[in-house]
Amino acid sequence: MSLIAIIDYGMGNLRSVSQALNHVAPSSVTVEITSDKETILNADRVVFPGQGAARDCMRELKNYDLIDVVKESAKTKPFFGICMGMQVLMERSDENEGVECLGQYKGEVKNFAQVIEQNTTGERLKIPHMGWNQIHQKTDHPLWHGIESGSRFYFVHSYYVQPEDTALITGETDYGIAYASAIAKDNVFAIQAHPEKSAEDGLQLLKNFTQWDGK
């Protein structure tokens, strides 16, 4: 038996993520929502979901004493970040007048408001970016197996990731600009969209993760 730990720090659509993973995971895989540090560190794979504000996310990670656990998991095992669980992997977010994040990767989380102000296409863009949009695959990755480039995923967010190293970008989405909607490096894959709400392609992405060895 192997264990997928979904990190519970009081934020995120945990039950929906858990149900989706249970739906696609092999019978040999157990999915557990947990805030227990030892359980997370001993898990075979880790999912780091999140929604809401960066400031609240970082505060709750600190309150649950999980910051070091998240960082260690992202270094040592297949690790899947979702939405805010992707954004706080950066160094800093513009949200809430500036929030220091986990610093797993160099880069910032930027507000779509600037994009809309500078948009010259005449397109009227709403904040948050909410609903279905395409993800264009920029690199090959095992988690894209069975998913066509340009497939549509479900998004709800007002900020987007801007990594310093563009080689991290494995998926890109257009919303005023082309922005990084999925990043990957070594054993880490993170996505801005909500795969648990993204129908068959979202389920395929999660299924791929349940079988991924992080390489």
Coordinates of N, CA and C in Angstrom, one line a residue:
M1 N 0.8 -1.2 0.0 CA 0.0 0.0 0.0 C 0.9 1.3 0.0
S2 N 0.4 2.3 -0.7 CA 1.1 3.5 -0.7 C 0.1 4.6 -0.3
L3 N 0.7 5.7 0.2 CA -0.1 6.8 0.8 C 0.1 8.1 0.1
I4 N -1.1 8.7 -0.3 CA -1.1 10.1 -0.8 C -1.6 11.0 0.4
A5 N -0.8 11.9 0.9 CA -1.2 12.8 1.9 C -1.7 14.1 1.3
I6 N -2.9 14.5 1.6 CA -3.4 15.9 1.3 C -3.2 16.8 2.5
I7 N -2.3 17.8 2.3 CA -2.0 18.6 3.5 C -3.2 19.5 3.9
D8 N -3.6 19.3 5.2 CA -4.7 20.1 5.7 C -4.1 21.2 6.6
Y9 N -4.2 22.4 6.2 CA -3.8 23.6 7.0 C -5.0 24.5 7.2
G10 N -6.2 24.0 7.1 CA -7.4 24.8 7.3 C -7.9 25.6 6.1
M11 N -7.2 25.4 5.0 CA -7.6 26.1 3.8 C -7.6 25.1 2.6
G12 N -8.5 25.4 1.6 CA -8.4 24.5 0.4 C -9.7 23.6 0.3
N13 N -9.9 23.2 -0.9 CA -11.1 22.4 -1.2 C -10.7 20.9 -1.0
L14 N -10.5 20.6 0.3 CA -9.8 19.3 0.6 C -10.7 18.1 0.3
R15 N -12.0 18.2 0.6 CA -12.9 17.1 0.4 C -13.0 16.8 -1.1
S16 N -13.2 17.8 -1.9 CA -13.3 17.6 -3.4 C -12.0 17.0 -4.0
V17 N -10.9 17.5 -3.5 CA -9.6 16.9 -4.0 C -9.5 15.5 -3.6
S18 N -9.8 15.2 -2.3 CA -9.8 13.8 -1.8 C -10.7 12.9 -2.6
Q19 N -11.9 13.3 -2.8 CA -12.9 12.5 -3.6 C -12.4 12.2 -5.0
A20 N -11.8 13.2 -5.6 CA -11.3 13.1 -7.0 C -10.1 12.1 -7.0
L21 N -9.2 12.2 -6.1 CA -8.1 11.3 -6.0 C -8.5 9.9 -5.7
N22 N -9.5 9.7 -4.8 CA -10.0 8.4 -4.5 C -10.6 7.7 -5.7
H23 N -11.2 8.6 -6.6 CA -11.9 8.1 -7.7 C -11.0 7.5 -8.8
V24 N -9.8 8.1 -8.9 CA -8.8 7.7 -9.9 C -7.6 6.9 -9.4
A25 N -7.4 6.8 -8.1 CA -6.3 6.1 -7.6 C -6.4 4.6 -7.7
P26 N -5.3 3.9 -7.9 CA -5.4 2.4 -7.9 C -5.8 2.0 -6.5
S27 N -6.3 0.7 -6.4 CA -6.8 0.2 -5.1 C -5.7 0.1 -4.1
S28 N -4.4 0.1 -4.5 CA -3.3 -0.1 -3.6 C -2.9 1.2 -3.0
V29 N -3.6 2.3 -3.3 CA -3.3 3.7 -2.8 C -4.3 4.2 -1.8
T30 N -3.9 4.6 -0.7 CA -4.7 5.3 0.3 C -4.6 6.8 0.2
V31 N -5.7 7.5 0.2 CA -5.7 9.0 0.2 C -6.1 9.5 1.6
E32 N -5.3 10.3 2.2 CA -5.6 10.8 3.6 C -5.4 12.3 3.7
I33 N -6.5 13.0 4.2 CA -6.3 14.4 4.5 C -5.7 14.5 5.9
T34 N -4.6 15.2 6.0 CA -4.0 15.2 7.3 C -3.1 16.5 7.6
S35 N -3.0 16.9 8.8 CA -2.1 17.9 9.2 C -1.0 17.4 10.1
D36 N -1.0 16.1 10.2 CA 0.1 15.4 11.0 C 1.4 15.4 10.3
K37 N 2.4 16.0 10.9 CA 3.7 16.2 10.2 C 4.3 14.9 9.9
E38 N 4.3 13.9 10.8 CA 5.0 12.6 10.5 C 4.3 11.9 9.4
T39 N 2.9 11.9 9.3 CA 2.2 11.3 8.3 C 2.5 11.9 6.9
I40 N 2.6 13.2 6.9 CA 3.0 13.9 5.6 C 4.4 13.5 5.2
L41 N 5.3 13.5 6.1 CA 6.7 13.3 5.8 C 6.9 11.8 5.4
N42 N 6.1 10.9 5.9 CA 6.2 9.5 5.6 C 5.4 9.1 4.4
A43 N 4.6 10.0 3.9 CA 3.7 9.6 2.7 C 4.6 9.4 1.5
D44 N 4.0 8.6 0.5 CA 4.7 8.4 -0.7 C 4.5 9.5 -1.7
R45 N 3.4 10.2 -1.6 CA 3.1 11.4 -2.5 C 2.4 12.4 -1.6
V46 N 2.6 13.7 -2.0 CA 1.9 14.8 -1.2 C 1.2 15.7 -2.1
V47 N 0.0 16.1 -1.8 CA -0.8 17.1 -2.5 C -1.0 18.3 -1.6
F48 N -0.7 19.5 -2.1 CA -0.7 20.7 -1.4 C -1.7 21.7 -2.1
P49 N -3.0 21.6 -1.6 CA -4.1 22.4 -2.2 C -4.1 23.7 -1.5
G50 N -5.0 24.6 -2.0 CA -5.2 25.9 -1.4 C -6.1 26.8 -2.1
Q51 N -6.7 27.7 -1.4 CA -7.6 28.7 -2.0 C -7.6 29.8 -1.0
G52 N -8.1 31.0 -1.5 CA -8.1 32.2 -0.6 C -6.9 33.1 -0.9
A53 N -6.4 33.8 0.2 CA -5.4 34.8 0.1 C -4.0 34.2 0.5
A54 N -3.0 34.7 -0.1 CA -1.6 34.3 0.2 C -1.3 34.5 1.7
R55 N -1.7 35.7 2.2 CA -1.4 36.0 3.6 C -2.0 35.0 4.5
D56 N -3.3 34.7 4.2 CA -3.9 33.7 5.1 C -3.3 32.3 5.0
C57 N -2.9 32.0 3.8 CA -2.3 30.7 3.6 C -1.0 30.6 4.4
M58 N -0.1 31.6 4.3 CA 1.2 31.5 5.0 C 0.9 31.6 6.5
R59 N -0.1 32.3 6.9 CA -0.4 32.4 8.4 C -0.8 31.0 8.9
E60 N -1.7 30.4 8.2 CA -2.2 29.1 8.6 C -1.1 28.0 8.6
L61 N -0.2 28.0 7.6 CA 0.9 27.1 7.5 C 1.8 27.3 8.7
K62 N 2.0 28.5 9.1 CA 2.8 28.8 10.3 C 2.0 28.3 11.6
N63 N 0.7 28.6 11.7 CA 0.0 28.2 12.8 C -0.1 26.6 13.0
Y64 N -0.1 25.9 11.9 CA -0.1 24.5 11.9 C 1.3 23.9 12.0
D65 N 2.3 24.8 12.0 CA 3.7 24.4 12.0 C 4.0 23.4 10.9
L66 N 3.6 23.8 9.7 CA 3.8 23.0 8.5 C 4.7 23.5 7.4
I67 N 5.3 24.7 7.7 CA 6.1 25.3 6.6 C 7.3 24.4 6.3
D68 N 8.0 24.0 7.3 CA 9.2 23.1 7.0 C 8.8 21.8 6.4
V69 N 7.6 21.3 6.8 CA 7.1 20.0 6.2 C 6.8 20.2 4.8
V70 N 6.2 21.3 4.4 CA 5.9 21.5 3.0 C 7.2 21.6 2.2
K71 N 8.1 22.4 2.7 CA 9.4 22.5 2.0 C 10.1 21.2 1.8
E72 N 10.1 20.4 2.9 CA 10.8 19.1 2.8 C 10.1 18.2 1.9
S73 N 8.8 18.2 1.9 CA 8.1 17.3 1.0 C 8.3 17.7 -0.5
A74 N 8.4 19.0 -0.7 CA 8.7 19.4 -2.1 C 10.1 19.1 -2.6
K75 N 11.0 18.7 -1.7 CA 12.3 18.3 -2.1 C 12.5 16.8 -2.2
T76 N 11.6 16.0 -1.6 CA 11.9 14.6 -1.4 C 11.0 13.6 -2.1
K77 N 9.8 14.1 -2.5 CA 8.8 13.1 -3.0 C 7.9 13.7 -4.1
P78 N 7.2 12.9 -4.9 CA 6.2 13.5 -5.8 C 5.3 14.4 -5.1
F79 N 5.2 15.7 -5.6 CA 4.5 16.8 -4.9 C 3.7 17.5 -5.9
F80 N 2.4 17.7 -5.5 CA 1.4 18.3 -6.4 C 0.8 19.5 -5.8
G81 N 1.1 20.7 -6.3 CA 0.5 21.9 -5.8 C -0.7 22.4 -6.6
I82 N -1.8 22.8 -5.9 CA -3.0 23.3 -6.6 C -3.4 24.7 -6.2
C83 N -3.6 25.6 -7.2 CA -4.0 26.9 -7.0 C -3.1 27.7 -6.0
M84 N -3.6 28.1 -4.8 CA -2.7 28.7 -3.9 C -1.5 27.9 -3.5
G85 N -1.7 26.6 -3.6 CA -0.6 25.7 -3.3 C 0.5 25.7 -4.4
M86 N 0.2 26.4 -5.5 CA 1.2 26.7 -6.5 C 1.8 28.1 -6.2
Q87 N 1.0 29.0 -6.0 CA 1.4 30.4 -5.8 C 2.4 30.6 -4.7
V88 N 2.2 30.0 -3.6 CA 3.1 30.2 -2.4 C 4.4 29.5 -2.5
L89 N 4.6 28.7 -3.6 CA 5.9 28.2 -3.8 C 6.9 29.2 -4.3
M90 N 6.4 30.4 -4.7 CA 7.2 31.5 -5.1 C 7.8 32.2 -3.9
E91 N 8.7 33.2 -4.2 CA 9.3 34.0 -3.1 C 8.4 35.0 -2.5
R92 N 7.5 35.6 -3.3 CA 6.7 36.7 -2.8 C 5.5 36.9 -3.6
S93 N 4.4 37.3 -3.0 CA 3.1 37.6 -3.7 C 2.8 39.1 -3.5
D94 N 2.3 39.7 -4.5 CA 1.8 41.1 -4.5 C 0.5 41.2 -3.6
E95 N -0.1 40.1 -3.3 CA -1.4 40.1 -2.6 C -1.2 40.7 -1.2
N96 N -2.3 41.4 -0.7 CA -2.2 41.9 0.6 C -1.0 42.9 0.9
E97 N -0.7 43.7 -0.1 CA 0.4 44.6 -0.1 C 1.7 44.0 0.1
G98 N 1.8 42.7 -0.3 CA 3.1 42.1 -0.3 C 3.2 41.0 0.8
V99 N 3.4 39.8 0.4 CA 3.5 38.6 1.3 C 4.7 37.8 1.0
E100 N 5.5 37.5 2.0 CA 6.7 36.6 1.8 C 6.2 35.2 1.8
C101 N 6.5 34.4 0.7 CA 6.0 33.1 0.6 C 7.1 32.1 0.9
L102 N 7.0 30.8 0.4 CA 7.8 29.7 0.8 C 9.2 29.8 0.1
G103 N 9.3 30.5 -1.0 CA 10.6 30.6 -1.7 C 11.2 29.4 -2.2
Q104 N 10.3 28.4 -2.6 CA 10.8 27.2 -3.2 C 11.5 27.5 -4.6
Y105 N 10.9 28.5 -5.2 CA 11.4 28.9 -6.5 C 11.5 30.4 -6.6
K106 N 12.5 31.0 -7.3 CA 12.6 32.4 -7.5 C 11.4 32.9 -8.4
G107 N 10.8 34.0 -7.9 CA 9.7 34.5 -8.7 C 8.7 35.1 -7.9
E108 N 7.7 35.8 -8.5 CA 6.7 36.5 -7.8 C 5.3 36.1 -8.3
V109 N 4.3 36.5 -7.5 CA 2.9 36.3 -7.8 C 2.3 37.7 -8.1
K110 N 1.8 37.9 -9.3 CA 1.4 39.2 -9.7 C -0.1 39.3 -9.8
N111 N -0.6 40.6 -9.7 CA -2.0 40.8 -9.8 C -2.5 41.0 -11.3
F112 N -3.6 40.4 -11.6 CA -4.1 40.5 -13.0 C -4.5 42.0 -13.3
A113 N -4.8 42.8 -12.2 CA -5.2 44.2 -12.4 C -4.3 44.9 -13.3
Q114 N -3.0 44.8 -13.2 CA -2.0 45.4 -14.0 C -2.1 45.0 -15.4
V115 N -2.4 43.7 -15.6 CA -2.5 43.2 -17.0 C -3.7 43.8 -17.7
I116 N -4.8 43.9 -17.0 CA -6.0 44.5 -17.5 C -5.8 45.9 -17.9
E117 N -5.1 46.7 -17.0 CA -4.9 48.1 -17.3 C -4.0 48.3 -18.5
Q118 N -3.1 47.3 -18.7 CA -2.2 47.4 -19.8 C -2.6 46.7 -21.1
N119 N -3.8 46.0 -21.0 CA -4.3 45.2 -22.1 C -4.6 46.1 -23.3
T120 N -4.1 45.9 -24.5 CA -4.3 46.7 -25.6 C -5.1 46.0 -26.7
T121 N -5.7 44.9 -26.4 CA -6.4 44.1 -27.4 C -7.9 44.6 -27.4
G122 N -8.3 45.4 -26.5 CA -9.7 45.8 -26.4 C -10.6 44.8 -25.7
E123 N -10.0 43.7 -25.3 CA -10.8 42.7 -24.7 C -11.1 43.1 -23.2
R124 N -12.3 42.9 -22.8 CA -12.7 43.3 -21.4 C -12.5 42.0 -20.5
L125 N -11.6 42.2 -19.7 CA -11.2 41.0 -18.8 C -11.7 41.3 -17.4
K126 N -12.3 40.3 -16.8 CA -12.8 40.4 -15.4 C -11.8 39.8 -14.4
I127 N -11.8 40.3 -13.2 CA -11.1 39.8 -12.1 C -12.1 39.3 -11.0
P128 N -12.0 38.1 -10.5 CA -11.0 37.1 -10.8 C -11.2 36.5 -12.2
H129 N -10.1 35.9 -12.7 CA -10.2 35.0 -13.9 C -10.9 33.8 -13.4
M130 N -12.1 33.6 -13.8 CA -13.0 32.5 -13.3 C -13.7 31.8 -14.5
G131 N -13.6 30.5 -14.5 CA -14.2 29.7 -15.5 C -13.2 28.8 -16.2
W132 N -13.6 28.3 -17.4 CA -12.8 27.4 -18.2 C -11.9 28.1 -19.1
N133 N -10.7 27.6 -19.2 CA -9.7 28.2 -20.1 C -8.7 27.1 -20.5
Q134 N -8.0 27.4 -21.5 CA -7.1 26.4 -22.1 C -5.7 26.4 -21.4
I135 N -5.1 25.3 -21.2 CA -3.7 25.2 -20.8 C -2.9 24.6 -22.0
H136 N -2.0 25.4 -22.5 CA -1.1 25.0 -23.6 C 0.2 24.4 -23.0
Q137 N 0.4 23.2 -23.3 CA 1.6 22.5 -22.8 C 2.9 23.0 -23.4
K138 N 3.8 23.5 -22.5 CA 5.1 24.0 -23.0 C 6.2 23.0 -23.0
T139 N 6.1 22.0 -22.2 CA 7.1 20.9 -22.1 C 6.4 19.6 -22.0
D140 N 7.1 18.5 -22.3 CA 6.6 17.2 -22.1 C 6.7 16.9 -20.6
H141 N 5.7 16.3 -20.0 CA 5.8 15.9 -18.6 C 4.9 14.7 -18.4
P142 N 5.3 13.8 -17.5 CA 4.4 12.6 -17.3 C 3.0 12.9 -16.9
L143 N 2.8 14.0 -16.2 CA 1.4 14.3 -15.8 C 0.5 14.8 -16.9
W144 N 1.1 15.1 -18.0 CA 0.3 15.5 -19.2 C -0.1 14.3 -20.0
H145 N 0.3 13.1 -19.6 CA -0.1 11.9 -20.4 C -1.6 11.8 -20.5
G146 N -2.0 11.6 -21.8 CA -3.4 11.4 -22.1 C -4.2 12.7 -22.1
I147 N -3.5 13.8 -22.0 CA -4.2 15.1 -22.0 C -3.7 15.9 -23.2
E148 N -4.5 16.4 -24.1 CA -4.1 17.2 -25.2 C -3.7 18.6 -24.8
S149 N -2.7 19.1 -25.5 CA -2.3 20.5 -25.3 C -3.5 21.4 -25.7
G150 N -3.8 22.4 -24.9 CA -5.0 23.2 -25.3 C -6.3 22.7 -24.6
S151 N -6.2 21.7 -23.8 CA -7.4 21.2 -23.1 C -7.8 22.3 -22.0
R152 N -9.1 22.3 -21.7 CA -9.7 23.3 -20.9 C -9.8 22.8 -19.4
F153 N -9.3 23.7 -18.5 CA -9.4 23.4 -17.1 C -10.1 24.6 -16.4
Y154 N -10.6 24.3 -15.2 CA -11.4 25.3 -14.4 C -10.5 26.2 -13.5
F155 N -10.6 27.5 -13.7 CA -9.8 28.4 -12.9 C -10.7 29.3 -12.0
V156 N -10.1 29.7 -10.9 CA -10.6 30.8 -10.1 C -9.5 31.5 -9.4
H157 N -9.0 32.7 -9.9 CA -7.9 33.3 -9.3 C -7.8 34.8 -9.8
S158 N -7.2 35.6 -9.0 CA -6.9 37.0 -9.3 C -5.5 37.3 -9.5
Y159 N -4.6 36.4 -9.1 CA -3.2 36.6 -9.2 C -2.6 35.4 -10.0
Y160 N -1.4 35.6 -10.6 CA -0.8 34.6 -11.4 C 0.7 34.6 -11.1
V161 N 1.3 33.4 -11.3 CA 2.7 33.2 -11.0 C 3.6 33.7 -12.1
Q162 N 4.7 34.3 -11.7 CA 5.7 34.8 -12.7 C 7.1 34.3 -12.2
P163 N 7.4 33.0 -12.6 CA 8.7 32.5 -12.2 C 9.9 33.2 -12.9
E164 N 11.0 33.3 -12.1 CA 12.2 33.9 -12.7 C 12.8 33.0 -13.8
D165 N 12.8 31.7 -13.5 CA 13.3 30.7 -14.5 C 12.1 30.2 -15.4
T166 N 12.1 30.7 -16.6 CA 11.0 30.3 -17.5 C 11.0 28.8 -17.8
A167 N 12.1 28.1 -17.6 CA 12.2 26.7 -17.8 C 11.2 25.9 -16.9
L168 N 10.8 26.6 -15.8 CA 9.8 25.9 -14.9 C 8.4 25.8 -15.5
I169 N 8.1 26.6 -16.5 CA 6.8 26.7 -17.1 C 6.5 25.4 -17.9
T170 N 5.6 24.6 -17.5 CA 5.2 23.5 -18.3 C 3.8 23.6 -18.9
G171 N 3.0 24.7 -18.4 CA 1.7 25.0 -19.0 C 1.5 26.5 -19.0
E172 N 0.8 27.0 -20.0 CA 0.6 28.4 -20.2 C -0.8 28.6 -20.6
T173 N -1.4 29.7 -20.1 CA -2.8 30.1 -20.3 C -2.8 31.6 -20.7
D174 N -3.7 31.9 -21.6 CA -3.9 33.3 -22.1 C -5.1 33.9 -21.3
Y175 N -4.7 35.1 -20.7 CA -5.8 35.9 -20.0 C -5.2 37.3 -20.0
G176 N -5.3 38.0 -21.1 CA -4.7 39.3 -21.2 C -3.2 39.2 -21.5
I177 N -2.5 38.3 -20.9 CA -1.2 37.9 -21.3 C -1.1 36.4 -21.2
A178 N 0.0 35.8 -21.8 CA 0.2 34.4 -21.6 C 1.0 34.2 -20.3
Y179 N 0.4 33.6 -19.3 CA 1.0 33.4 -18.0 C 1.2 31.9 -17.7
A180 N 2.1 31.7 -16.7 CA 2.4 30.3 -16.3 C 1.2 29.7 -15.5
S181 N 0.5 28.8 -16.1 CA -0.6 28.1 -15.4 C -0.2 26.8 -14.8
A182 N 1.0 26.3 -15.1 CA 1.5 25.1 -14.5 C 3.0 25.2 -14.6
I183 N 3.6 24.7 -13.5 CA 5.1 24.7 -13.4 C 5.5 23.3 -12.9
A184 N 6.7 23.0 -13.3 CA 7.2 21.6 -12.9 C 8.8 21.7 -12.9
K185 N 9.3 21.0 -11.9 CA 10.7 20.8 -11.8 C 11.0 19.6 -10.9
D186 N 11.8 18.6 -11.5 CA 12.1 17.4 -10.7 C 10.9 16.7 -10.2
N187 N 10.7 16.6 -8.9 CA 9.6 15.9 -8.3 C 8.3 16.8 -8.0
V188 N 8.4 18.0 -8.5 CA 7.3 18.9 -8.2 C 6.5 19.3 -9.5
F189 N 5.2 19.2 -9.3 CA 4.3 19.7 -10.4 C 3.2 20.5 -9.7
A190 N 2.9 21.7 -10.2 CA 1.9 22.6 -9.6 C 1.1 23.3 -10.7
I191 N -0.2 23.4 -10.4 CA -1.1 24.0 -11.4 C -2.0 25.0 -10.8
Q192 N -2.2 26.1 -11.6 CA -3.1 27.2 -11.1 C -4.6 26.7 -11.1
A193 N -5.0 25.9 -12.1 CA -6.4 25.5 -12.2 C -6.7 24.5 -11.1
H194 N -8.0 24.2 -11.0 CA -8.5 23.1 -10.1 C -8.8 21.9 -10.8
P195 N -7.8 20.9 -10.8 CA -8.1 19.6 -11.5 C -9.3 18.9 -11.0
E196 N -9.6 19.0 -9.7 CA -10.7 18.3 -9.1 C -12.1 18.9 -9.6
K197 N -12.0 20.0 -10.3 CA -13.3 20.6 -10.9 C -13.2 20.7 -12.4
S198 N -12.2 20.0 -13.0 CA -11.9 20.1 -14.4 C -12.3 18.9 -15.3
A199 N -13.3 18.2 -14.9 CA -13.9 17.1 -15.6 C -12.8 16.0 -16.0
E200 N -12.9 15.4 -17.1 CA -12.1 14.2 -17.4 C -10.6 14.6 -17.5
D201 N -10.3 15.7 -18.1 CA -8.9 16.1 -18.1 C -8.3 16.3 -16.8
G202 N -9.0 16.9 -15.9 CA -8.6 17.1 -14.5 C -8.4 15.8 -13.8
L203 N -9.3 14.9 -14.0 CA -9.2 13.6 -13.4 C -8.0 12.8 -13.9
Q204 N -7.8 13.0 -15.2 CA -6.6 12.3 -15.9 C -5.3 12.8 -15.3
L205 N -5.2 14.1 -15.0 CA -4.1 14.7 -14.4 C -3.8 14.1 -13.0
L206 N -4.9 14.0 -12.2 CA -4.7 13.5 -10.9 C -4.4 12.0 -11.0
K207 N -5.0 11.3 -11.9 CA -4.6 9.9 -12.1 C -3.2 9.7 -12.4
N208 N -2.7 10.5 -13.3 CA -1.2 10.5 -13.6 C -0.4 10.7 -12.4
F209 N -0.8 11.6 -11.5 CA 0.0 11.9 -10.3 C 0.0 10.7 -9.4
T210 N -1.1 10.0 -9.3 CA -1.1 8.8 -8.4 C -0.2 7.7 -8.8
Q211 N 0.3 7.8 -10.1 CA 1.2 6.8 -10.6 C 2.6 7.3 -10.9
W212 N 2.8 8.6 -10.6 CA 4.1 9.2 -10.9 C 5.1 9.0 -9.9
D213 N 6.3 8.7 -10.3 CA 7.4 8.4 -9.4 C 8.3 9.7 -9.1
G214 N 7.9 10.8 -9.7 CA 8.6 12.1 -9.4 C 9.8 12.3 -10.4
K215 N 9.8 11.5 -11.4 CA 11.0 11.6 -12.4 C 10.5 11.9 -13.8

